[in-house]
Amino acid sequence: MSPTSPLRNLAPVLMPIAVLLIAMLSLQGGASLAKSLFSTVGATGITALRLGLGTLILCAIFKPWRLHFTRAQRMPLLMYGLSLGAMNFLFYLSIRTVPLGVAVALEFTGPLTLALLGSRRLLDFVWVVLAVIGLWFLLPFGANMTAIDPLGAACAVGAGACWAFYILAGQRAGAEHGPATVAMGSLIASVIFVPLGLTFAESGIWHWSVLPIALLVALLSSAIPYSLEMIALTRLPARIFGTLMSLEPAMAALSGMLFLGETLNGQQCLALLAIIIASAGSTLTMKPKKNRLSEVELNNAAPK
C-alpha cells in the first residue's frame, strides 16, 4: 500500500467539505459586502439589487420559463417565492443594527425549530433547551437590551420564520424540478420585493458606480454558493452536510469580524456556540423517517 493511499481515500470526502466551507464563506462574505453598502443604498436598496441581479443570474443558469408546474404546485410555489423575498428583506433589515453572526444565529433558529417541532425523544428536548438558552442570551431581554437592537433582533427572528416557511413550501414546489425551482421562486420574490426595496432605498442606489459591487454581492450571495452547495450535496452524506451547515452562524461571525470590524462579547459568543451545538446535535441525532424534514431539507441553504 502506498503512503499516499489514505489521502486518496479521504479526497472524495475532503473535497466536497472544502467546497461547502467555501460556499458558506462566499455567502457570508456577500452579506458583509452588502452591509458595507448600507450607507449608500440602504438596507432595502441592497435587498432590491441583490434579489434583482441574483434572479437574473439564476434565470440565466436554470431557465425557469421552460419549467411546468402543476396546479397543485402553484400555490406552494407562490408561498415559496414570497417567503424567499420576505426572508431576504427582513435579514438585510436586521443586519443594519445587529452583528452579522448574531443575526444569522437568530435566523437559523427558524429551521431548527421546524425540525424539532415533531420531536418526542428526551435527547431532542436537550437540543431545544440548549437553543433556548442561546436565544435567551442573544435576544434583547433585560440587561441585554443595550447590547442588541430589539427591532433588528425581531427582524432576524422574522427572517428565520420565513426560512421555515421557505423549507415547507419548497418541499412541495421543488419536488419535481429541484434546484431550478429556486430561479422561479426568486423571480416571484423579485416582482414584489425589488420595487418595494427601490421605493425605500437611499438616493445612492441610482449611481452607476454601485452596480459592479451589487453584482459582486449577487454572485457571492447567490450564484457561487448555490452552485457549490449543489456539488457538496451530491457528494456528501446528508448528515455530514447538515452538520457542516450548522457552522454557518460561526462563519457569519468570522466574516463580520474580518470585513466589518464587528466583535462579539463573551456572552454573545457562548450563546452563538450554544445555538450551533443545538443545531449540529439535532442534525446528528435526527431520525429522518420520523421527522418531517431530512437533514438536507432542514439545512438546504436558503438565500439570505
CSV table of C-alpha atoms in Angstrom, one decimal:
chain,number,residue,atom,x,y,z
A,1,MET,CA,0.0,0.0,0.0
A,2,SER,CA,1.5,3.3,-1.0
A,3,PRO,CA,1.9,6.0,1.7
A,4,THR,CA,-0.4,8.4,-0.2
A,5,SER,CA,-3.3,6.0,-0.3
A,6,PRO,CA,-5.0,7.2,2.9
A,7,LEU,CA,-5.1,10.7,1.4
A,8,ARG,CA,-6.5,9.4,-1.8
A,9,ASN,CA,-9.2,7.6,0.2
A,10,LEU,CA,-10.1,10.8,2.0
A,11,ALA,CA,-10.1,13.0,-1.0
A,12,PRO,CA,-13.7,12.2,-2.1
A,13,VAL,CA,-14.9,13.4,1.3
A,14,LEU,CA,-12.5,16.3,1.9
A,15,MET,CA,-13.1,17.9,-1.4
A,16,PRO,CA,-16.9,18.5,-1.0
A,17,ILE,CA,-16.3,19.5,2.6
A,18,ALA,CA,-13.9,22.2,1.4
A,19,VAL,CA,-16.4,23.2,-1.3
A,20,LEU,CA,-19.2,23.6,1.2
A,21,LEU,CA,-17.0,25.7,3.6
A,22,ILE,CA,-16.1,28.0,0.6
A,23,ALA,CA,-19.8,28.3,-0.2
A,24,MET,CA,-20.6,29.4,3.3
A,25,LEU,CA,-17.7,31.9,3.3
A,26,SER,CA,-18.9,33.2,0.0
A,27,LEU,CA,-22.5,33.6,1.3
A,28,GLN,CA,-21.4,35.4,4.4
A,29,GLY,CA,-18.8,37.4,2.6
A,30,GLY,CA,-21.5,38.6,0.3
A,31,ALA,CA,-23.6,39.6,3.3
A,32,SER,CA,-20.7,41.6,4.7
A,33,LEU,CA,-20.1,43.3,1.4
A,34,ALA,CA,-23.8,44.1,1.2
A,35,LYS,CA,-23.8,45.7,4.7
A,36,SER,CA,-20.9,47.9,3.6
A,37,LEU,CA,-23.2,49.5,1.0
A,38,PHE,CA,-26.0,50.3,3.5
A,39,SER,CA,-24.8,53.9,3.9
A,40,THR,CA,-25.0,54.4,0.2
A,41,VAL,CA,-28.1,52.5,-0.9
A,42,GLY,CA,-29.8,51.5,2.3
A,43,ALA,CA,-30.8,48.0,3.5
A,44,THR,CA,-33.9,47.9,1.3
A,45,GLY,CA,-31.9,49.1,-1.6
A,46,ILE,CA,-29.3,46.3,-1.3
A,47,THR,CA,-32.2,43.9,-1.0
A,48,ALA,CA,-33.6,45.1,-4.3
A,49,LEU,CA,-30.2,44.9,-6.0
A,50,ARG,CA,-29.3,41.5,-4.6
A,51,LEU,CA,-32.7,40.0,-5.4
A,52,GLY,CA,-32.9,41.6,-8.9
A,53,LEU,CA,-29.4,40.8,-10.0
A,54,GLY,CA,-29.4,37.4,-8.3
A,55,THR,CA,-32.6,36.5,-10.1
A,56,LEU,CA,-31.1,37.4,-13.5
A,57,ILE,CA,-28.1,35.2,-12.8
A,58,LEU,CA,-30.3,32.2,-11.6
A,59,CYS,CA,-32.7,32.6,-14.6
A,60,ALA,CA,-29.7,32.6,-17.0
A,61,ILE,CA,-28.5,29.3,-15.4
A,62,PHE,CA,-31.8,27.4,-14.8
A,63,LYS,CA,-34.1,29.0,-17.5
A,64,PRO,CA,-37.3,28.7,-15.3
A,65,TRP,CA,-39.6,29.6,-18.2
A,66,ARG,CA,-39.0,26.1,-19.5
A,67,LEU,CA,-40.5,24.5,-16.3
A,68,HIS,CA,-44.0,23.3,-16.0
A,69,PHE,CA,-45.7,23.5,-12.6
A,70,THR,CA,-49.0,21.6,-11.9
A,71,ARG,CA,-52.0,23.3,-10.4
A,72,ALA,CA,-51.2,21.7,-7.0
A,73,GLN,CA,-47.6,23.1,-7.1
A,74,ARG,CA,-48.5,26.7,-8.0
A,75,MET,CA,-49.7,27.7,-4.5
A,76,PRO,CA,-46.7,26.2,-2.8
A,77,LEU,CA,-44.5,27.9,-5.4
A,78,LEU,CA,-46.1,31.3,-4.7
A,79,MET,CA,-45.6,30.8,-0.9
A,80,TYR,CA,-42.1,29.7,-1.6
A,81,GLY,CA,-41.3,32.9,-3.6
A,82,LEU,CA,-43.0,35.2,-1.0
A,83,SER,CA,-41.2,33.6,1.9
A,84,LEU,CA,-37.9,33.8,0.0
A,85,GLY,CA,-38.4,37.5,-0.7
A,86,ALA,CA,-39.5,38.3,2.8
A,87,MET,CA,-36.6,36.3,4.3
A,88,ASN,CA,-34.1,38.4,2.3
A,89,PHE,CA,-35.9,41.7,3.1
A,90,LEU,CA,-36.0,41.0,6.9
A,91,PHE,CA,-32.5,39.7,7.0
A,92,TYR,CA,-30.9,42.8,5.5
A,93,LEU,CA,-33.1,45.0,7.7
A,94,SER,CA,-31.8,43.1,10.7
A,95,ILE,CA,-28.1,43.4,9.9
A,96,ARG,CA,-28.4,47.2,9.8
A,97,THR,CA,-28.2,47.2,13.6
A,98,VAL,CA,-27.3,43.6,14.6
A,99,PRO,CA,-23.9,42.0,14.2
A,100,LEU,CA,-23.9,39.5,11.2
A,101,GLY,CA,-23.1,36.5,13.3
A,102,VAL,CA,-25.8,37.2,15.8
A,103,ALA,CA,-28.4,37.8,13.0
A,104,VAL,CA,-27.6,34.5,11.3
A,105,ALA,CA,-27.7,32.7,14.6
A,106,LEU,CA,-31.2,34.1,15.3
A,107,GLU,CA,-32.3,33.4,11.8
A,108,PHE,CA,-31.0,29.8,12.0
A,109,THR,CA,-33.5,29.1,14.8
A,110,GLY,CA,-36.3,29.1,12.3
A,111,PRO,CA,-35.4,25.8,10.5
A,112,LEU,CA,-34.1,24.4,13.8
A,113,THR,CA,-37.5,25.0,15.5
A,114,LEU,CA,-39.3,23.4,12.5
A,115,ALA,CA,-37.1,20.3,12.7
A,116,LEU,CA,-37.7,19.9,16.4
A,117,LEU,CA,-41.5,20.5,16.4
A,118,GLY,CA,-42.3,16.9,16.0
A,119,SER,CA,-39.7,15.6,18.3
A,120,ARG,CA,-40.7,13.4,21.3
A,121,ARG,CA,-37.4,11.9,22.5
A,122,LEU,CA,-35.6,13.3,25.5
A,123,LEU,CA,-32.4,14.0,23.6
A,124,ASP,CA,-34.4,16.2,21.2
A,125,PHE,CA,-35.6,18.3,24.1
A,126,VAL,CA,-31.9,18.7,25.2
A,127,TRP,CA,-31.3,20.5,21.9
A,128,VAL,CA,-34.4,22.6,22.4
A,129,VAL,CA,-33.3,23.7,25.8
A,130,LEU,CA,-29.8,24.5,24.5
A,131,ALA,CA,-31.1,26.5,21.7
A,132,VAL,CA,-33.5,28.4,24.0
A,133,ILE,CA,-30.6,29.2,26.4
A,134,GLY,CA,-28.6,30.6,23.4
A,135,LEU,CA,-31.6,32.7,22.3
A,136,TRP,CA,-32.1,34.0,25.8
A,137,PHE,CA,-28.6,35.4,25.9
A,138,LEU,CA,-28.7,36.7,22.3
A,139,LEU,CA,-32.2,38.3,22.3
A,140,PRO,CA,-32.5,41.7,23.9
A,141,PHE,CA,-34.1,40.7,27.2
A,142,GLY,CA,-33.4,42.5,30.5
A,143,ALA,CA,-29.8,43.7,30.7
A,144,ASN,CA,-29.2,42.7,27.1
A,145,MET,CA,-31.4,45.5,25.9
A,146,THR,CA,-28.4,47.8,25.4
A,147,ALA,CA,-26.3,45.1,23.7
A,148,ILE,CA,-28.6,44.1,20.8
A,149,ASP,CA,-31.1,46.3,19.0
A,150,PRO,CA,-34.6,44.9,19.7
A,151,LEU,CA,-36.0,45.7,16.2
A,152,GLY,CA,-33.0,44.2,14.5
A,153,ALA,CA,-33.3,41.1,16.5
A,154,ALA,CA,-37.0,40.9,15.7
A,155,CYS,CA,-36.3,41.2,12.0
A,156,ALA,CA,-33.7,38.4,12.3
A,157,VAL,CA,-36.2,36.1,14.1
A,158,GLY,CA,-38.8,37.0,11.5
A,159,ALA,CA,-36.4,36.1,8.7
A,160,GLY,CA,-35.9,32.7,10.5
A,161,ALA,CA,-39.7,32.2,10.5
A,162,CYS,CA,-39.7,32.9,6.7
A,163,TRP,CA,-36.9,30.4,6.3
A,164,ALA,CA,-39.1,27.7,7.9
A,165,PHE,CA,-42.0,28.6,5.6
A,166,TYR,CA,-39.5,28.6,2.7
A,167,ILE,CA,-38.5,25.0,3.6
A,168,LEU,CA,-42.1,23.7,3.9
A,169,ALA,CA,-43.2,25.4,0.7
A,170,GLY,CA,-40.0,24.4,-1.2
A,171,GLN,CA,-40.5,20.8,-0.4
A,172,ARG,CA,-43.7,20.7,-2.4
A,173,ALA,CA,-42.9,23.3,-5.0
A,174,GLY,CA,-39.5,21.8,-5.8
A,175,ALA,CA,-40.4,18.2,-5.7
A,176,GLU,CA,-40.2,17.8,-9.5
A,177,HIS,CA,-37.8,20.5,-10.6
A,178,GLY,CA,-35.2,20.5,-7.8
A,179,PRO,CA,-32.8,23.5,-7.7
A,180,ALA,CA,-34.3,25.1,-10.8
A,181,THR,CA,-37.3,26.0,-8.6
A,182,VAL,CA,-35.0,28.5,-6.8
A,183,ALA,CA,-34.9,30.6,-10.0
A,184,MET,CA,-38.7,30.7,-10.3
A,185,GLY,CA,-39.1,31.4,-6.6
A,186,SER,CA,-36.5,34.2,-6.9
A,187,LEU,CA,-38.4,35.6,-9.8
A,188,ILE,CA,-41.6,35.7,-7.8
A,189,ALA,CA,-39.8,37.4,-4.9
A,190,SER,CA,-38.3,40.0,-7.2
A,191,VAL,CA,-41.7,41.0,-8.6
A,192,ILE,CA,-42.7,42.2,-5.2
A,193,PHE,CA,-39.6,43.0,-3.2
A,194,VAL,CA,-37.5,44.7,-5.8
A,195,PRO,CA,-40.0,47.5,-6.4
A,196,LEU,CA,-40.5,47.7,-2.6
A,197,GLY,CA,-36.8,47.9,-1.9
A,198,LEU,CA,-36.3,50.5,-4.6
A,199,THR,CA,-39.1,52.6,-3.2
A,200,PHE,CA,-37.4,53.0,0.2
A,201,ALA,CA,-33.8,52.9,-1.0
A,202,GLU,CA,-31.3,55.7,-0.5
A,203,SER,CA,-30.6,58.0,-3.4
A,204,GLY,CA,-27.2,56.5,-4.0
A,205,ILE,CA,-28.8,53.4,-5.5
A,206,TRP,CA,-29.2,55.2,-8.8
A,207,HIS,CA,-25.5,55.8,-9.2
A,208,TRP,CA,-23.8,53.5,-11.8
A,209,SER,CA,-20.8,53.1,-9.6
A,210,VAL,CA,-22.9,50.9,-7.2
A,211,LEU,CA,-23.7,48.4,-9.9
A,212,PRO,CA,-20.4,46.5,-10.0
A,213,ILE,CA,-20.4,46.0,-6.2
A,214,ALA,CA,-24.0,45.0,-6.3
A,215,LEU,CA,-23.3,42.4,-9.0
A,216,LEU,CA,-20.5,41.0,-6.8
A,217,VAL,CA,-22.9,40.8,-3.9
A,218,ALA,CA,-25.4,38.9,-6.1
A,219,LEU,CA,-22.6,36.5,-7.3
A,220,LEU,CA,-21.2,35.9,-3.8
A,221,SER,CA,-24.7,35.5,-2.2
A,222,SER,CA,-26.5,33.5,-4.9
A,223,ALA,CA,-24.8,32.0,-7.9
A,224,ILE,CA,-21.5,30.9,-6.3
A,225,PRO,CA,-22.7,29.4,-3.0
A,226,TYR,CA,-25.8,27.7,-4.6
A,227,SER,CA,-23.6,26.1,-7.3
A,228,LEU,CA,-21.0,25.0,-4.7
A,229,GLU,CA,-23.7,23.7,-2.3
A,230,MET,CA,-25.2,21.5,-5.1
A,231,ILE,CA,-21.8,20.0,-5.7
A,232,ALA,CA,-21.4,19.2,-2.0
A,233,LEU,CA,-25.0,17.9,-1.7
A,234,THR,CA,-24.4,15.3,-4.4
A,235,ARG,CA,-21.1,14.1,-2.8
A,236,LEU,CA,-21.7,14.2,1.0
A,237,PRO,CA,-23.9,12.1,3.2
A,238,ALA,CA,-26.9,14.2,4.2
A,239,ARG,CA,-26.0,14.0,7.9
A,240,ILE,CA,-22.5,15.4,7.3
A,241,PHE,CA,-23.9,18.1,5.1
A,242,GLY,CA,-26.4,19.2,7.7
A,243,THR,CA,-23.8,19.2,10.5
A,244,LEU,CA,-21.4,21.4,8.5
A,245,MET,CA,-24.2,23.8,7.6
A,246,SER,CA,-24.7,24.3,11.4
A,247,LEU,CA,-21.4,26.2,11.3
A,248,GLU,CA,-22.9,29.0,9.3
A,249,PRO,CA,-23.5,31.3,12.3
A,250,ALA,CA,-19.8,31.0,13.2
A,251,MET,CA,-18.9,31.7,9.5
A,252,ALA,CA,-21.1,34.8,9.7
A,253,ALA,CA,-19.4,36.0,12.9
A,254,LEU,CA,-16.0,35.4,11.4
A,255,SER,CA,-17.0,37.3,8.2
A,256,GLY,CA,-18.3,40.2,10.3
A,257,MET,CA,-15.1,40.4,12.3
A,258,LEU,CA,-12.8,40.2,9.2
A,259,PHE,CA,-14.7,42.6,6.8
A,260,LEU,CA,-16.8,44.8,9.1
A,261,GLY,CA,-14.8,45.0,12.3
A,262,GLU,CA,-17.7,43.6,14.3
A,263,THR,CA,-16.9,42.0,17.6
A,264,LEU,CA,-19.0,39.9,20.0
A,265,ASN,CA,-18.7,39.9,23.8
A,266,GLY,CA,-18.0,36.7,25.7
A,267,GLN,CA,-21.7,36.1,26.5
A,268,GLN,CA,-22.8,36.5,22.9
A,269,CYS,CA,-20.0,34.1,21.7
A,270,LEU,CA,-21.2,31.5,24.2
A,271,ALA,CA,-24.8,32.0,23.1
A,272,LEU,CA,-23.9,31.6,19.5
A,273,LEU,CA,-21.9,28.5,20.3
A,274,ALA,CA,-25.0,27.0,22.1
A,275,ILE,CA,-27.2,27.5,19.0
A,276,ILE,CA,-24.5,26.0,16.8
A,277,ILE,CA,-24.2,22.9,19.1
A,278,ALA,CA,-28.0,22.6,19.3
A,279,SER,CA,-28.3,22.7,15.5
A,280,ALA,CA,-25.5,20.3,14.9
A,281,GLY,CA,-26.7,17.9,17.7
A,282,SER,CA,-30.3,17.9,16.3
A,283,THR,CA,-28.9,17.1,12.8
A,284,LEU,CA,-26.6,14.3,14.0
A,285,THR,CA,-29.3,12.6,16.2
A,286,MET,CA,-32.2,13.1,13.8
A,287,LYS,CA,-34.3,10.2,12.7
A,288,PRO,CA,-35.5,11.2,9.1
A,289,LYS,CA,-38.2,8.6,8.9
A,290,LYS,CA,-40.0,10.0,12.0
A,291,ASN,CA,-39.4,13.7,11.2
A,292,ARG,CA,-41.0,15.8,8.5
A,293,LEU,CA,-37.6,17.0,7.3
A,294,SER,CA,-34.5,15.3,6.4
A,295,GLU,CA,-31.1,16.8,7.1
A,296,VAL,CA,-30.8,18.1,3.6
A,297,GLU,CA,-34.2,19.7,3.7
A,298,LEU,CA,-33.5,21.3,7.0
A,299,ASN,CA,-30.2,22.7,6.0
A,300,ASN,CA,-30.6,23.3,2.3
A,301,ALA,CA,-29.1,26.8,2.3
A,302,ALA,CA,-31.7,29.4,1.7
A,303,PRO,CA,-30.8,32.7,0.0
A,304,LYS,CA,-30.1,35.3,2.7
